[in-house]
Coordinates of C-alpha atoms and ligand atoms in Angstrom, one line a residue:
X1 CA 49.6 9.9 -9.9
X2 CA 48.2 7.9 -12.7
X3 CA 44.5 8.1 -11.9
X4 CA 43.4 5.8 -14.7
X5 CA 45.6 3.1 -13.2
X6 CA 44.2 3.8 -9.8
X7 CA 40.6 3.5 -11.2
X8 CA 41.4 0.1 -12.7
X9 CA 42.9 -1.1 -9.5
X10 CA 39.9 0.0 -7.5
X11 CA 37.2 -1.1 -10.0
X12 CA 38.6 -4.0 -12.1
X13 CA 35.1 -5.3 -12.8
X14 CA 33.5 -2.1 -14.0
X15 CA 33.6 -2.2 -17.8
X16 CA 30.8 0.1 -18.8
X17 CA 31.3 3.8 -18.8
X18 CA 28.9 6.7 -18.1
X19 CA 28.2 7.3 -21.7
X20 CA 26.6 3.8 -21.8
X21 CA 24.2 4.7 -19.1
X22 CA 23.3 8.0 -20.7
X23 CA 22.2 5.9 -23.7
X24 CA 20.3 3.3 -21.6
X25 CA 18.4 6.0 -19.8
X26 CA 17.8 8.8 -22.4
X27 CA 16.0 12.0 -21.7
X28 CA 12.3 11.3 -21.4
X29 CA 10.0 12.2 -24.2
X30 CA 7.4 14.2 -22.3
X31 CA 5.4 17.4 -23.2
X32 CA 7.0 20.7 -22.4
X33 CA 6.8 21.6 -18.7
X34 CA 6.0 18.0 -17.6
X35 CA 7.5 17.3 -14.2
X36 CA 9.1 14.0 -13.2
X37 CA 9.0 13.4 -9.5
X38 CA 9.8 10.5 -7.3
X39 CA 9.2 9.1 -3.8
X40 CA 12.3 7.5 -2.4
X41 CA 11.4 5.8 0.9
X42 CA 13.8 3.7 2.8
X43 CA 12.2 0.4 3.6
X44 CA 12.4 0.7 7.4
X45 CA 8.9 -0.5 8.0
X46 CA 7.7 2.8 9.4
X47 CA 5.6 4.8 7.0
X48 CA 4.7 8.2 8.4
X49 CA 2.5 11.1 7.6
X50 CA 5.5 12.9 6.2
X51 CA 5.9 10.3 3.5
X52 CA 2.3 10.8 2.5
X53 CA 2.6 14.5 2.7
X54 CA 5.6 14.5 0.4
X55 CA 4.1 11.9 -1.9
X56 CA 1.1 14.1 -2.3
X57 CA 3.2 17.0 -3.5
X58 CA 5.1 14.7 -5.9
X59 CA 1.9 13.2 -7.2
X60 CA 0.2 16.5 -7.8
X61 CA 3.2 18.1 -9.5
X62 CA 3.6 15.1 -11.8
X63 CA 0.0 14.5 -12.7
X64 CA -1.0 18.2 -13.0
X65 CA 1.7 18.6 -15.7
X66 CA 1.3 15.3 -17.6
X67 CA 4.5 14.1 -16.1
X68 CA 5.7 10.9 -14.3
X69 CA 5.7 10.0 -10.7
X70 CA 7.7 7.0 -9.8
X71 CA 8.7 4.9 -6.7
X72 CA 12.3 4.3 -6.0
X73 CA 13.3 2.1 -3.0
X74 CA 16.2 3.6 -1.2
X75 CA 17.6 0.4 0.4
X76 CA 21.3 1.2 0.7
X77 CA 21.3 0.8 4.4
X78 CA 20.7 -2.8 5.0
X79 CA 20.8 -2.5 8.8
X80 CA 17.5 -0.6 8.8
X81 CA 15.6 -2.8 6.4
X82 CA 12.5 -4.7 7.4
X83 CA 10.9 -7.6 5.7
X84 CA 7.7 -6.7 3.8
X85 CA 8.3 -3.0 4.1
X86 CA 8.2 -2.3 0.4
X87 CA 4.8 -4.0 0.1
X88 CA 3.6 -2.0 3.1
X89 CA 4.7 1.3 1.6
X90 CA 3.0 0.6 -1.7
X91 CA -0.3 -0.6 -0.1
X92 CA -0.4 2.2 2.4
X93 CA 0.1 4.9 -0.2
X94 CA -2.4 3.2 -2.5
X95 CA -4.9 3.2 0.2
X96 CA -4.6 7.0 0.5
X97 CA -5.0 7.3 -3.3
X98 CA -1.4 7.9 -4.2
X99 CA -0.5 5.8 -7.2
X100 CA 2.7 5.6 -9.2
X101 CA 3.2 5.6 -12.9
X102 CA 6.5 3.8 -12.8
X103 CA 9.0 2.2 -10.5
X104 CA 8.9 -0.5 -7.8
X105 CA 5.5 -2.1 -7.6
X106 CA 3.8 -5.2 -6.1
X107 CA 4.5 -7.0 -9.3
X108 CA 8.1 -6.0 -9.6
X109 CA 9.7 -3.1 -11.4
X110 CA 7.6 -1.2 -14.0
X111 CA 9.3 1.2 -16.4
X112 CA 12.4 1.8 -18.5
X113 CA 14.5 3.6 -16.0
X114 CA 15.1 0.7 -13.5
X115 CA 16.1 -1.2 -11.6
X116 CA 14.2 0.9 -9.1
X117 CA 15.8 -0.4 -5.9
X118 CA 19.1 1.1 -5.1
X119 CA 20.5 -2.1 -3.9
X120 CA 20.3 -3.4 -7.4
X121 CA 22.2 -0.5 -9.0
X122 CA 25.6 -1.0 -7.5
X123 CA 27.3 -1.4 -10.8
X124 CA 25.8 1.9 -12.1
X125 CA 27.0 3.9 -9.0
X126 CA 30.5 2.3 -9.2
X127 CA 30.8 3.3 -12.9
X128 CA 30.3 6.9 -12.0
X129 CA 32.6 6.7 -9.0
X130 CA 35.2 5.1 -11.2
X131 CA 34.9 8.0 -13.5
X132 CA 35.5 10.5 -10.7
X133 CA 38.6 8.5 -9.6
X134 CA 39.9 8.7 -13.2
X135 CA 39.5 12.4 -13.0
X136 CA 41.2 12.7 -9.6
X137 CA 38.0 13.8 -8.0
X138 CA 37.6 10.8 -5.7
X139 CA 40.0 8.6 -3.8
X140 CA 40.1 5.6 -1.6
X141 CA 40.3 6.1 2.2
X142 CA 41.4 3.3 4.5
X143 CA 40.8 5.1 7.8
X144 CA 39.4 2.8 10.5
X145 CA 36.6 3.7 12.9
X146 CA 39.3 4.3 15.6
X147 CA 41.2 6.6 13.3
X148 CA 38.1 8.6 12.5
X149 CA 37.2 8.8 16.2
X150 CA 40.7 10.1 17.0
X151 CA 40.4 12.8 14.3
X152 CA 37.0 13.8 15.7
X153 CA 38.4 14.0 19.2
X154 CA 41.3 16.1 18.2
X155 CA 39.0 18.5 16.3
X156 CA 36.8 18.8 19.4
X157 CA 39.8 19.6 21.6
X158 CA 41.0 22.2 19.1
X159 CA 37.4 23.5 18.6
X160 CA 37.7 23.0 14.8
X161 CA 34.9 21.9 12.6
X162 CA 34.3 18.2 12.7
X163 CA 34.5 16.0 9.6
X164 CA 36.9 14.7 7.0
X165 CA 38.2 17.6 5.1
X166 CA 41.4 19.6 4.2
X167 CA 44.3 18.8 6.5
X168 CA 42.1 16.3 8.4
X169 CA 41.6 14.2 5.3
X170 CA 44.5 11.9 6.1
X171 CA 44.2 9.7 3.0
X172 CA 43.5 12.4 0.5
X173 CA 47.1 12.3 -0.8
X174 CA 48.2 8.7 -0.3
X175 CA 50.8 7.7 -2.9
X176 CA 50.0 5.1 -5.5
X177 CA 52.4 2.7 -3.8
X178 CA 50.7 3.2 -0.4
X179 CA 47.3 2.6 -1.9
X180 CA 48.4 -0.5 -3.7
X181 CA 50.1 -2.1 -0.8
X182 CA 47.0 -1.5 1.5
X183 CA 44.8 -3.1 -1.1
X184 CA 47.1 -6.0 -1.5
X185 CA 47.1 -6.4 2.3
X186 CA 43.3 -6.7 2.0
X187 CA 42.5 -3.4 4.0
X188 CA 39.0 -2.3 3.5
X189 CA 38.3 1.1 2.1
X190 CA 35.6 3.6 1.2
X191 CA 35.7 6.0 -1.7
X192 CA 35.6 9.7 -0.8
X193 CA 34.9 12.8 -2.9
X194 CA 37.9 15.1 -3.2
X195 CA 35.9 18.2 -2.3
X196 CA 36.9 21.4 -4.1
X197 CA 35.4 23.4 -1.3
X198 CA 37.5 26.0 0.5
X199 CA 38.6 25.3 4.0
X200 CA 41.2 26.4 6.5
X201 CA 40.3 30.0 5.8
X202 CA 38.6 32.8 7.7
X203 CA 34.9 32.7 8.0
X204 CA 34.3 35.6 5.6
X205 CA 36.4 33.9 2.9
X206 CA 34.2 30.7 2.8
X207 CA 32.5 30.6 -0.5
X208 CA 28.7 30.3 -0.6
X209 CA 26.4 28.6 -3.1
X210 CA 22.9 29.8 -4.1
X211 CA 20.2 27.3 -4.9
X212 CA 16.6 28.1 -6.1
X213 CA 14.4 26.0 -3.9
X214 CA 11.0 25.4 -5.4
X215 CA 9.3 26.1 -2.0
X216 CA 11.8 28.3 -0.2
X217 CA 13.1 30.5 -3.0
X218 CA 16.8 31.4 -3.1
X219 CA 18.9 29.5 -0.5
X220 CA 22.4 30.8 0.2
X221 CA 24.6 28.4 2.1
X222 CA 28.3 27.8 2.6
X223 CA 29.7 25.5 0.0
X224 CA 30.6 21.9 0.9
X225 CA 34.2 21.2 1.9
X226 CA 33.8 17.7 3.3
X227 CA 35.4 14.7 1.5
X228 CA 32.1 12.8 1.9
X229 CA 31.9 9.1 1.5
X230 CA 30.5 8.1 -2.0
X231 CA 30.9 4.4 -1.7
X232 CA 30.9 2.4 1.5
X233 CA 33.4 -0.4 2.0
X234 CA 30.8 -2.9 0.7
X235 CA 30.6 -1.0 -2.6
X236 CA 27.2 0.4 -1.9
X237 CA 26.8 4.1 -2.1
X238 CA 25.7 6.6 0.5
X239 CA 22.3 8.3 0.1
X240 CA 24.2 11.5 -1.1
X241 CA 25.7 9.8 -4.0
X242 CA 23.0 7.3 -4.9
X243 CA 20.2 9.9 -5.1
X244 CA 22.3 12.2 -7.3
X245 CA 23.1 9.4 -9.8
X246 CA 19.5 8.1 -9.7
X247 CA 17.8 11.5 -10.0
X248 CA 19.9 12.3 -13.0
X249 CA 19.6 8.9 -14.8
X250 CA 15.9 8.6 -14.0
X251 CA 15.5 12.1 -15.3
X252 CA 13.9 13.6 -12.2
X253 CA 13.0 17.2 -12.6
X254 CA 11.8 17.9 -9.1
X255 CA 13.1 16.4 -5.9
X256 CA 10.6 16.8 -3.1
X257 CA 12.0 15.9 0.3
X258 CA 11.9 16.8 3.9
X259 CA 13.6 19.8 5.4
X260 CA 16.0 17.5 7.3
X261 CA 18.0 17.3 4.1
X262 CA 18.6 21.0 3.8
X263 CA 22.0 20.8 5.7
X264 CA 23.4 18.3 3.2
X265 CA 22.2 20.2 0.1
X266 CA 25.7 21.7 -0.4
X267 CA 27.1 18.2 -0.7
X268 CA 24.5 17.3 -3.3
X269 CA 25.2 20.5 -5.3
X270 CA 28.9 19.7 -5.4
X271 CA 28.2 16.2 -6.5
X272 CA 26.0 17.3 -9.4
X273 CA 28.7 19.7 -10.4
X274 CA 31.4 17.1 -10.2
X275 CA 29.4 14.8 -12.4
X276 CA 28.6 17.6 -14.8
X277 CA 24.8 17.5 -14.5
X278 CA 22.2 20.2 -14.0
X279 CA 20.5 20.3 -10.7
X280 CA 16.9 19.2 -10.4
X281 CA 14.6 21.6 -8.7
X282 CA 14.8 20.8 -5.0
X283 CA 11.7 21.4 -3.0
X284 CA 12.3 21.1 0.7
X285 CA 9.0 20.6 2.5
X286 CA 8.4 21.9 6.0
X287 CA 8.5 19.7 9.0
X288 CA 5.2 18.5 10.5
X289 CA 4.7 20.1 13.8
X290 CA 2.1 19.9 16.5
X291 CA 1.0 22.2 19.3
X292 CA 1.7 21.0 22.8
X293 CA 1.1 23.2 25.9
X294 CA 1.1 26.2 23.7
X295 CA 4.4 25.4 22.0
X296 CA 5.0 24.0 18.5
X297 CA 7.1 20.9 18.4
X298 CA 8.1 18.3 15.7
X299 CA 5.9 15.3 15.5
X300 CA 7.8 12.4 17.1
X301 CA 7.7 8.7 16.3
X302 CA 8.0 7.9 19.9
X303 CA 5.4 10.3 21.4
X304 CA 2.8 10.7 18.6
X305 CA 1.0 7.6 17.3
X306 CA -0.7 9.9 14.8
X307 CA 2.6 10.2 12.9
X308 CA 2.3 6.7 11.7
X309 CA 0.1 6.1 8.6
X310 CA -1.1 2.9 10.2
X311 CA -2.8 4.9 12.8
X312 CA -5.2 6.4 10.2
X313 CA -5.9 3.1 8.6
X314 CA -6.5 1.2 11.8
X315 CA -8.8 4.0 13.2
X316 CA -10.5 3.9 9.9
X317 CA -10.0 7.4 8.5
X318 CA -11.5 7.6 5.0
X319 CA -8.7 8.3 2.5
X320 CA -10.7 11.2 1.0
X321 CA -10.8 12.9 4.4
X322 CA -7.1 12.4 4.9
X323 CA -6.3 13.8 1.4
X324 CA -8.7 16.7 1.9
X325 CA -6.9 17.6 5.2
X326 CA -3.4 17.2 3.7
X327 CA -4.4 19.6 0.9
X328 CA -5.5 22.2 3.4
X329 CA -2.1 22.1 5.1
X330 CA -0.2 21.8 1.9
X331 CA -1.5 24.8 0.1
X332 CA -2.6 27.9 2.0
X333 CA -5.3 28.8 -0.5
X334 CA -6.9 25.3 -0.6
X335 CA -9.5 26.0 2.1
X336 CA -10.7 29.2 0.3
X337 CA -10.9 27.3 -3.0
X338 CA -12.9 24.5 -1.2
X339 CA -15.4 27.1 0.1
X340 CA -15.9 28.4 -3.4
X341 CA -16.1 24.9 -4.9
X342 CA -17.7 22.7 -2.3
X343 CA -18.4 19.8 -4.7
X344 CA -15.4 19.9 -7.0
X345 CA -13.1 16.9 -7.1
X346 CA -9.8 17.4 -5.2
X347 CA -7.9 17.1 -8.5
X348 CA -9.5 20.2 -9.9
X349 CA -7.5 22.4 -7.4
X350 CA -4.4 23.9 -9.0
X351 CA -1.7 22.8 -6.6
X352 CA 1.5 24.9 -6.5
X353 CA 4.7 24.6 -4.5
X354 CA 4.9 28.3 -4.1
X355 CA 1.8 28.2 -1.9
X356 CA 3.5 25.8 0.5
X357 CA 4.6 26.9 3.8
X358 CA 8.4 26.7 4.5
X359 CA 8.3 27.0 8.2
X360 CA 6.8 24.1 10.3
X361 CA 3.4 22.9 9.1
X362 CA 1.0 22.6 12.0
X363 CA -0.7 19.2 12.1
X364 CA -3.9 19.2 14.0
X365 CA -5.9 16.1 14.6
X366 CA -9.0 18.0 15.7
X367 CA -9.0 19.9 12.4
X368 CA -8.6 16.6 10.5
X369 CA -11.6 15.3 12.4
X370 CA -13.7 18.4 11.5
X371 CA -12.7 18.0 7.8
X372 CA -13.5 14.3 8.0
X373 CA -17.1 15.1 9.2
X374 CA -17.6 17.4 6.2
X375 CA -16.2 14.8 3.8
X376 CA -18.2 11.8 5.2
X377 CA -21.4 13.7 5.2
X378 CA -21.2 13.9 1.5
X379 CA -20.5 10.2 0.8
X380 CA -23.5 8.1 0.0
X381 CA -24.5 5.4 2.5
X382 CA -23.6 2.7 0.0
X383 CA -20.0 4.0 -0.1
X384 CA -19.8 4.4 3.7
X385 CA -21.2 0.9 4.1
X386 CA -18.5 -0.6 1.8
X387 CA -15.9 1.4 3.6
X388 CA -17.0 0.2 7.1
X389 CA -17.0 -3.4 5.8
X390 CA -13.5 -3.2 4.4
X391 CA -12.3 -1.6 7.6
X392 CA -13.9 -4.2 9.8
X393 CA -12.4 -6.9 7.6
X394 CA -8.9 -5.5 8.2
X395 CA -9.2 -4.3 11.8
X396 CA -12.4 -5.5 13.5
X397 CA -13.1 -9.0 12.3
X398 CA -16.0 -9.6 14.8
X399 CA -18.0 -6.9 13.1
X400 CA -17.8 -8.4 9.6
X401 CA -20.6 -10.9 10.5
X402 CA -22.8 -8.1 11.7
X403 CA -22.5 -6.2 8.4
X404 CA -22.3 -8.9 5.9
X405 CA -25.7 -9.7 4.4
X406 CA -27.4 -6.9 6.4
X407 CA -26.2 -4.0 4.2
X408 CA -29.7 -2.6 3.8
X409 CA -30.0 -2.2 7.6
X410 CA -26.6 -0.7 7.9
X411 CA -27.3 1.8 5.1
X412 CA -30.5 3.0 6.7
X413 CA -28.6 3.5 9.9
X414 CA -25.9 5.4 8.2
X415 CA -28.4 7.7 6.5
X416 CA -30.2 8.5 9.7
X417 CA -30.6 12.3 9.9
X418 CA -28.5 13.0 6.9
X419 CA -31.3 14.3 4.6
X420 CA -32.3 17.9 4.4
X421 CA -30.2 21.0 4.3
X422 CA -28.8 20.6 7.8
X423 CA -27.6 17.0 7.7
X424 CA -26.1 15.5 10.9
X425 CA -22.4 15.2 10.8
X426 CA -21.9 12.4 13.2
X427 CA -19.3 10.4 11.5
X428 CA -15.5 10.9 11.8
X429 CA -13.7 7.6 11.3
X430 CA -14.7 4.0 11.1
X431 CA -14.0 3.0 14.7
X432 CA -15.9 6.0 16.0
X433 CA -18.7 5.4 13.4
X434 CA -19.3 1.9 14.8
X435 CA -19.2 3.2 18.3
X436 CA -21.8 5.7 17.3
X437 CA -24.2 3.3 15.7
X438 CA -23.4 0.2 17.9
X439 CA -26.8 0.3 19.8
X440 CA -28.5 -0.8 16.6
X441 CA -26.8 -4.2 17.1
X442 CA -28.1 -6.3 20.0
X443 CA -24.7 -7.8 20.9
X444 CA -23.3 -4.3 21.4
X445 CA -26.3 -2.6 22.9
X446 CA -25.8 -1.5 26.5
X447 CA -27.4 1.0 28.8
X448 CA -24.7 3.7 29.1
X449 CA -26.5 6.7 30.6
X450 CA -28.7 7.1 33.6
X451 CA -32.3 8.3 33.5
X452 CA -32.7 12.1 34.2
X453 CA -32.3 12.9 37.9
X454 CA -35.8 14.2 38.2
X455 CA -37.3 11.0 37.1
X456 CA -37.6 8.3 39.8
X457 CA -37.1 4.7 38.9
X458 CA -40.7 4.1 39.7
X459 CA -41.8 6.8 37.3
X460 CA -39.5 5.4 34.6
X461 CA -41.2 2.1 34.9
X462 CA -44.6 3.7 34.7
X463 CA -43.6 5.8 31.7
X464 CA -42.2 2.8 29.8
X465 CA -45.2 0.6 30.6
X466 CA -47.6 3.3 29.3
X467 CA -45.4 3.7 26.3
X468 CA -45.4 0.0 25.5
X469 CA -49.1 -0.2 25.9
X470 CA -49.8 2.7 23.5
X471 CA -47.1 1.7 21.0
X472 CA -48.2 1.4 17.5
X473 CA -45.3 1.0 15.0
X474 CA -47.4 2.5 12.2
X475 CA -47.9 5.8 14.0
X476 CA -46.5 8.7 12.1
X477 CA -44.0 11.0 13.9
X478 CA -46.7 13.5 15.0
X479 CA -49.1 11.0 16.4
X480 CA -46.2 9.2 18.1
X481 CA -45.1 12.4 19.8
X482 CA -48.7 13.2 20.9
X483 CA -48.7 9.9 22.8
X484 CA -45.5 10.8 24.6
X485 CA -47.0 14.1 25.5
X486 CA -50.0 12.4 27.0
X487 CA -47.8 10.1 29.0
X488 CA -46.0 13.2 30.3
X489 CA -49.1 15.1 31.4
X490 CA -50.7 12.0 32.9
X491 CA -47.7 11.6 35.2
X492 CA -47.0 15.1 36.3
X493 CA -44.5 16.2 33.6
X494 CA -45.2 19.4 31.5
X495 CA -46.3 18.8 27.9
X496 CA -43.9 21.5 26.8
X497 CA -40.5 22.5 28.1
X498 CA -41.6 26.2 28.2
X499 CA -44.5 25.4 30.5
X500 CA -42.1 23.8 32.8
X501 CA -39.7 26.7 32.7
X502 CA -42.5 29.1 33.6
X503 CA -43.8 27.2 36.6
X504 CA -41.2 24.6 37.6
X505 CA -42.9 24.1 41.0
X506 CA -46.0 22.6 39.2
X507 CA -44.2 19.7 37.5
X508 CA -41.7 16.9 38.1
X509 CA -40.1 17.8 34.8
X510 CA -41.2 18.0 31.1
X511 CA -41.9 16.0 28.0
X512 CA -38.2 15.9 27.2
X513 CA -37.5 13.9 30.3
X514 CA -40.1 11.4 29.3
X515 CA -38.7 10.9 25.9
X516 CA -35.2 10.6 27.4
X517 CA -36.4 7.7 29.4
X518 CA -37.7 6.0 26.2
X519 CA -34.5 6.9 24.4
X520 CA -32.3 5.3 27.1
X521 CA -34.4 2.2 27.1
X522 CA -34.1 1.9 23.3
X523 CA -30.5 3.1 22.7
X524 CA -28.9 3.2 26.1
X525 CA -27.9 6.8 25.5
X526 CA -29.4 10.2 26.5
X527 CA -28.3 11.7 23.2
X528 CA -29.0 10.3 19.7
X529 CA -30.5 11.1 16.3
X530 CA -34.3 11.2 16.0
X531 CA -36.0 8.6 18.2
X532 CA -39.0 7.9 16.0
X533 CA -36.7 7.2 13.0
X534 CA -34.5 5.0 15.1
X535 CA -37.5 2.9 16.0
X536 CA -38.5 2.6 12.4
X537 CA -35.1 1.2 11.6
X538 CA -34.9 -1.1 14.7
X539 CA -38.3 -2.6 13.8
X540 CA -41.4 -3.2 15.9
X541 CA -40.3 -6.4 17.5
X542 CA -36.9 -5.1 18.7
X543 CA -38.4 -1.8 19.9
X544 CA -41.0 -3.6 22.0
X545 CA -38.3 -6.1 23.3
X546 CA -36.0 -3.4 24.5
X547 CA -38.7 -1.4 26.2
X548 CA -39.9 -4.6 27.9
X549 CA -36.4 -5.4 29.1
X550 CA -36.1 -2.0 30.8
X551 CA -39.4 -2.3 32.8
Ligands
LIG1 N1 15.5 7.8 1.4 C1 15.3 9.1 1.9 C2 14.4 9.0 3.1 O1 13.7 8.0 3.3 C3 14.6 9.9 0.8 C4 15.1 11.3 0.7 C5 14.8 11.8 -0.7 O2 13.6 11.8 -1.1 O3 15.7 12.2 -1.4 O4 14.4 9.9 3.9

């Protein structure tokens, strides 16, 4: 068969050849050891934790080595595309501190290796497929859906491996005349790889390939024998072919992607060989798992809202906390490093793929929450204030008016109990933060807890009346508490909890019960930071007002 003629017949409009693209996209001029990484999301509208997890690895590898991290939009499957998805990907990753040096951006493509959306690179892919056809390494296949189904069913009934390979590859050896007549009749076709893999042989004769995975070490797998589709009937490539061409031409050195791609690695290895290119370093990250009823299972889009990145934004997780948590699950030595370097910036940690886990990575929301507390306690009130305002602007509009113009008030609230060497770690994420401080805002203040059981309603009124009468906003903390003690003893409550414990029959309760009554009147809650400090923030008028309302 004259393959050149076949290539012309299949691709009459392709006039460039691979050498042209090698010139357009030359080797990058980067310092020795610099890594070039990329994120290749499909714009399906769902951005998940796995994307961020992978992006983090990419970002660290590139930026720790003075390399390049770029964004490529893998939009070859138009059925799965969603309007606005690219913007959503970029803004979501940016929120979590992942920024790209090159590639697709809000303002269009940035960089010399574009276009960075696969849908705009059809001509490039076709040029390389044309070359494979010229070499007899790819061929057109006209099989219809029905024919492919029939092949699959027959394979099933004979218990043979499924797929399009060897003797099952019906159009592998069509004659030039057959191809021509089908094309003239307008039959649609895909282009398939003519795989060199061995098939139809005993198991032990199947050749294997070895690949050095950056995370997993040497991987040994059976070689590919499938005549995979390179170009679909619409001339757009499959993921397999597109990423190989792009990662080569964009001069990617490290391909970080999820473990779900491991089974197709042999295809990619064969494609790199067929095109005569060296393999990038593949780094297959572990799946994100969660514990459920004592078993580990994969995080699922349907069952686990926390898989979606939107979840963290709408709950108001601080990006620093999410990053800190991801680093702890990405590198097994991060936590130890953090203990030794409590105040160092995250970037100071030397991230390595070798320290990544290759079995399922456990994702634990409780752990994230704990880490978040540690991160937020270190942020100054001014930063927390800005963060809360931004979160409210995006997710809780009614709160914007509460915060706007009253930043001083908010900052005092946020700093409550955070001084000293044992600062309170009350804050986890914005939604919870507001819930926690909501009693400072009259519109949100409500009585949530009941008075202690041993305090009658009548006593509560007496306590509060006495408290109001003796209240002096300028009292210092010691004087203020002495007054509460007096109210306690005057009404049959022990001045000290330990007095009560010794002789419980002598008292109705102790001073703690008395202050709880005041606390509930002022905050609606039995538990809170320091009562005296809260009054100082609330102000005299509001303090008196709330006590009065409870009497
Ligand atoms: N487009 C692929 C995905 O969204 C990316 C895989 C890769 O990074 O190579 O899963």
